[in-house]
Short mmCIF file of C-alpha atoms in Angstrom, two decimals:
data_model
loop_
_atom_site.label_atom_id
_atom_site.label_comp_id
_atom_site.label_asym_id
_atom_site.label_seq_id
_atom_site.Cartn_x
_atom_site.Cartn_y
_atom_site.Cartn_z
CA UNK S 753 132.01 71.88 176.07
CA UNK S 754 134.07 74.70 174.47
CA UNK S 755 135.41 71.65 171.56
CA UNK S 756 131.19 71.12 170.92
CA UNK S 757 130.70 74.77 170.41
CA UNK S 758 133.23 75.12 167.78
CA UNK S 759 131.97 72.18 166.14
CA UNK S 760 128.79 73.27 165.85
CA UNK S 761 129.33 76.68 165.08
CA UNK S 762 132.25 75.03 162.08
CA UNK S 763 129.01 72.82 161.12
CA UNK S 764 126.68 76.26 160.74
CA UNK S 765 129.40 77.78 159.00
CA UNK S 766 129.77 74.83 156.49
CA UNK S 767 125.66 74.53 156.30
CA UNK S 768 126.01 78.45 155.04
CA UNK S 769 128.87 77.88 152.80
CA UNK S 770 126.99 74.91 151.03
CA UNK S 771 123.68 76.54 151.03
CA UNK S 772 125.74 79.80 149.54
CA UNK S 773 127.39 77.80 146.87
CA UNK S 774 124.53 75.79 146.24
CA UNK S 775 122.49 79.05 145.69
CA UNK S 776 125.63 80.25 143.11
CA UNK S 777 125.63 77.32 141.08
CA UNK S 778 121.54 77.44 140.62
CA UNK S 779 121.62 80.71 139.85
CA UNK S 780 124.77 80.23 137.31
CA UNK S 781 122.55 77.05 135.54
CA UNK S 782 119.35 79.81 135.53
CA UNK S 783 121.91 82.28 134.04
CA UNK S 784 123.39 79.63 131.63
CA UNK S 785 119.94 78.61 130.41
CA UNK S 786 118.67 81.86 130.54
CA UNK S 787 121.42 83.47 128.08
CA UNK S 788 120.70 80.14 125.99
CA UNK S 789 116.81 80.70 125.62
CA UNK S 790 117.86 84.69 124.87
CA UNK S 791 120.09 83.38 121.80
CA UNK S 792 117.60 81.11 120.97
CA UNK S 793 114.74 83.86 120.91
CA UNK S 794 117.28 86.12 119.34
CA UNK S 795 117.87 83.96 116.38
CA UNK S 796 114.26 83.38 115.85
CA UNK S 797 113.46 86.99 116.18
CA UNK S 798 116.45 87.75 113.48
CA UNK S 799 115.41 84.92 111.14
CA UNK S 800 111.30 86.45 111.25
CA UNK S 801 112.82 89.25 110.76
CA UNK S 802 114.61 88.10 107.46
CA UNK S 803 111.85 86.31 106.47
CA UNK S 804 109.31 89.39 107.01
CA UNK S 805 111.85 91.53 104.68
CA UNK S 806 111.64 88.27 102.03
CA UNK S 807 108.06 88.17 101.99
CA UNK S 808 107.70 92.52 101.99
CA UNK S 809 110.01 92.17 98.93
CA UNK S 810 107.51 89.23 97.36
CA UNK S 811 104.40 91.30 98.40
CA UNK S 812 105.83 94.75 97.02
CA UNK S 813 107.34 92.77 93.34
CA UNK S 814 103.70 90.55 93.28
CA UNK S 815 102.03 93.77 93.82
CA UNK S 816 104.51 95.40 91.34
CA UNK S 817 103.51 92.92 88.63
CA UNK S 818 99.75 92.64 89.52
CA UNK S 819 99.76 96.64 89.02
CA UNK S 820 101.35 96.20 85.52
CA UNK S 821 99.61 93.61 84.36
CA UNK S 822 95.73 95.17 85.21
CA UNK S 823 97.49 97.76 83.48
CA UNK S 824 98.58 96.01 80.54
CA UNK S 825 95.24 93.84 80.10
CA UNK S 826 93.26 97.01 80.52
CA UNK S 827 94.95 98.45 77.65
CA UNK S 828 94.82 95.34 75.45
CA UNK S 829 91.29 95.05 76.56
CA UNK S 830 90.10 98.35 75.09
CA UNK S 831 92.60 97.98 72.40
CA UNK S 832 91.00 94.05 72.05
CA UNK S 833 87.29 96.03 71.96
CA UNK S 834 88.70 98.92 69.20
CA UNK S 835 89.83 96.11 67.06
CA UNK S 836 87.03 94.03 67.00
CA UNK S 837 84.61 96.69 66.70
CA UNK S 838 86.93 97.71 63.67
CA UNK S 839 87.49 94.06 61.90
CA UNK S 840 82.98 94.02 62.20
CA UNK S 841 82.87 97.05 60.46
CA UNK S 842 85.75 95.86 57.99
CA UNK S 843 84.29 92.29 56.92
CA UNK S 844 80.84 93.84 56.96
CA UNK S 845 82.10 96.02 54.10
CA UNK S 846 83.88 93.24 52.52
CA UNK S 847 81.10 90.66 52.70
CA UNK S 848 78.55 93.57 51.14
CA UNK S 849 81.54 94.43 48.23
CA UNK S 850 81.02 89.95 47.74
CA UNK S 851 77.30 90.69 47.54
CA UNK S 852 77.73 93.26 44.79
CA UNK S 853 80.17 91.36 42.96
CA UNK S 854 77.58 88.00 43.09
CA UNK S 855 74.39 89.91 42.15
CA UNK S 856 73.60 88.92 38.85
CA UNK S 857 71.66 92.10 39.01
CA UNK S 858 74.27 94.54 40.34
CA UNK S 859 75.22 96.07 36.80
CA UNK S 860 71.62 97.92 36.68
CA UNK S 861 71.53 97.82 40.50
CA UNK S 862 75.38 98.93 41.76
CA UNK S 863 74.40 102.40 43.01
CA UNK S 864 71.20 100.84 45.17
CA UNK S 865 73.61 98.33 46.84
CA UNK S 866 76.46 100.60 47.74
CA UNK S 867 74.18 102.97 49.14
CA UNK S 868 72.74 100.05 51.69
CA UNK S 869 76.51 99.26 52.31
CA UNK S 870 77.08 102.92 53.15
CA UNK S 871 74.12 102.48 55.87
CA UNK S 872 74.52 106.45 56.01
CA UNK S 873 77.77 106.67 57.77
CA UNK S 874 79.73 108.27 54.94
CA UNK S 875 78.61 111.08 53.57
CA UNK S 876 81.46 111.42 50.63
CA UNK S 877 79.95 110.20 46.98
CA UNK S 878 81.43 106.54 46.31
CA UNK S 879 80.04 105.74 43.53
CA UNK S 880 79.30 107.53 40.47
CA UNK S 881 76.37 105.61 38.17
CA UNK S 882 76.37 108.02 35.70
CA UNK S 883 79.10 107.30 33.93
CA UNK S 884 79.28 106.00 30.18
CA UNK S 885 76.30 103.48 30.18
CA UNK S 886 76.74 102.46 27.08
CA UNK S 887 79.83 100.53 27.97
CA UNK S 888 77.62 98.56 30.39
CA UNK S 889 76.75 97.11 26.89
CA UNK S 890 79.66 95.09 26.77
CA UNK S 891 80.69 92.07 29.33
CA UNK S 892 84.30 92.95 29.76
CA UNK S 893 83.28 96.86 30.63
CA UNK S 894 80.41 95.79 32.75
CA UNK S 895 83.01 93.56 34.74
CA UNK S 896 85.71 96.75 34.95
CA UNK S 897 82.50 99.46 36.17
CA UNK S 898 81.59 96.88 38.90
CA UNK S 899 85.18 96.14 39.99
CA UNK S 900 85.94 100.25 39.68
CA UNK S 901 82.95 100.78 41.41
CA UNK S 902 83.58 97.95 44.46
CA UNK S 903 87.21 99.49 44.56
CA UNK S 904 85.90 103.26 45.51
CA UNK S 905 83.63 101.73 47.75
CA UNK S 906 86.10 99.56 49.69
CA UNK S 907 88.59 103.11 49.44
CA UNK S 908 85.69 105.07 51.25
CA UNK S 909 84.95 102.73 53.64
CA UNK S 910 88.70 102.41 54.51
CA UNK S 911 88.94 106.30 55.01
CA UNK S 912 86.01 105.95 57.03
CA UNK S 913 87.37 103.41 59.42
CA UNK S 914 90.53 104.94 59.33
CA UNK S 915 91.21 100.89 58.07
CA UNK S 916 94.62 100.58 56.35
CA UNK S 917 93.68 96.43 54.86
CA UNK S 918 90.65 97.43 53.23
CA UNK S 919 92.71 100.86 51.57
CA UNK S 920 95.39 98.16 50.47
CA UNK S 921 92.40 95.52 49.43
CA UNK S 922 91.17 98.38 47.38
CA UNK S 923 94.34 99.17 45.73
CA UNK S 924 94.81 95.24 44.76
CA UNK S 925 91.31 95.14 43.63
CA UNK S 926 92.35 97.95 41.17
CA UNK S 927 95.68 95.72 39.97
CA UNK S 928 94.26 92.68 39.53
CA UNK S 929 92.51 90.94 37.75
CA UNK S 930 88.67 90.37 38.07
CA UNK S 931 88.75 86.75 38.44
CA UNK S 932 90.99 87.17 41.67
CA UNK S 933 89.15 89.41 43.02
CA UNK S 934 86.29 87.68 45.26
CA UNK S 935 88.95 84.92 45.65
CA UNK S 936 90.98 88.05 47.23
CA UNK S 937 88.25 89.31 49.24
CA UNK S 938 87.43 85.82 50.98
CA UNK S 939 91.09 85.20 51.89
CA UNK S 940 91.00 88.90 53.15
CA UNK S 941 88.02 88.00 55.11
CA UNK S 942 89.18 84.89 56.59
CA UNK S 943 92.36 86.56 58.39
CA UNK S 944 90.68 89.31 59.51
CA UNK S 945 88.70 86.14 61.72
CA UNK S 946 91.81 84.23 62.33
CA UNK S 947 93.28 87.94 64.23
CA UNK S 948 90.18 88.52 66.27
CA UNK S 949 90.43 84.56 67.37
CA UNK S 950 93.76 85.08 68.53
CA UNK S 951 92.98 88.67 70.33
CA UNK S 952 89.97 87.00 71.58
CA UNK S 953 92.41 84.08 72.96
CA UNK S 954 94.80 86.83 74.12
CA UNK S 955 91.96 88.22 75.98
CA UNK S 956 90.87 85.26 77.85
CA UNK S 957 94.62 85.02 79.09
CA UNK S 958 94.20 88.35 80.37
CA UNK S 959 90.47 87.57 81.93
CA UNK S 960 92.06 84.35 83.76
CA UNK S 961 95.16 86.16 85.24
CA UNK S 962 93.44 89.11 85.85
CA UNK S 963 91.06 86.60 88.21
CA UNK S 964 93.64 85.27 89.79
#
């Protein structure tokens, strides 16, 4: 009887010591994969948080650039607007200094079509009619009144506009000779459109990024 006691009291004690170790090695597999899904979670949470820093730093240079280039567009946008309002102004002076130098009637008539070309906006005398009319007699000084007299007008109109190519226009106008002149004039007129093409290109650049 005494022999079956200890046996079964050995067999509890063994049933404990199992259950006990059994209990350890879950718990050390819980720990194991425990620690495993930390690392795992850690990792993750350190490579977000890389990539979080990577895409502030994007957001804050995109932003960076965005900000300079609304500010740079702006600028060229009301510089765009100046200049074109100017280069109107400029070929609308040129193209009436081509209508006095066609007019078959502009030796009697000079004074009547500067004054439309003024439109009123400048107030200083361009043109002085009174001068010598007798050498209007001639063909060679009617040609040199008409060129003098295109040459002050394109001068006023430049101080007007504050417009250094028609003050240098009017300065070759004086230097050359007659025959050049219109031929002058046209080519003057035709890069004036070529620049305000390629601002107005510039522009739509600036319009398409800008709408990005």
């Amino acid at each position: 009887e005494r022999q079956k006691e200890e046996m079964n009291s050995k067999h509890a004690y063994d049933m404990v010591i199992n259950d006990l170790t059994d209990t350890i090695e879950n718990a050390n597999r819980d720990i194991a994969a425990k620690t495993v899904e930390k690392e795992r979670k850690a990792e993750k949470a350190a490579l977000n948080k890389k990539q979080l820093a990577s895409t502030t730093a994007v957001k804050a240079e995109n932003e960076k650039t965005l900000a300079a280039t609304t500010t740079e567009c702006e600028e060229k946008t009301l510089s765009f607007n100046e200049k074109q309002n100017l280069r109107g102004e400029e070929i609308q002076a040129i193209e009436k200094a081509i209508e006095i130098l066609s007019s078959p009637e502009v030796s009697g008539n000079a004074e009547k079509y500067l004054s439309l070309a003024q439109g009123g906006k400048a107030q200083t005398a361009l043109v002085q009619l009174g001068e010598d009319r007798s050498a209007t007699n001639s063909g060679a000084a009617r040609s040199e009144g008409i060129r003098r007299r295109v040459r002050e007008f394109l001068a006023a109109e430049g101080q007007r506009l504050h417009s250094q190519q028609l003050g240098l226009l009017a300065e070759k106008i004086a230097a050359d000779p007659f025959a050049k002149v219109k031929k002058m004039i046209d080519s003057m007129i035709t890069r004036l459109l070529e620049e305000a093409n390629e601002d107005a290109n510039h522009e739509g650049f600036c319009d398409t990024e800008m709408g990005k």
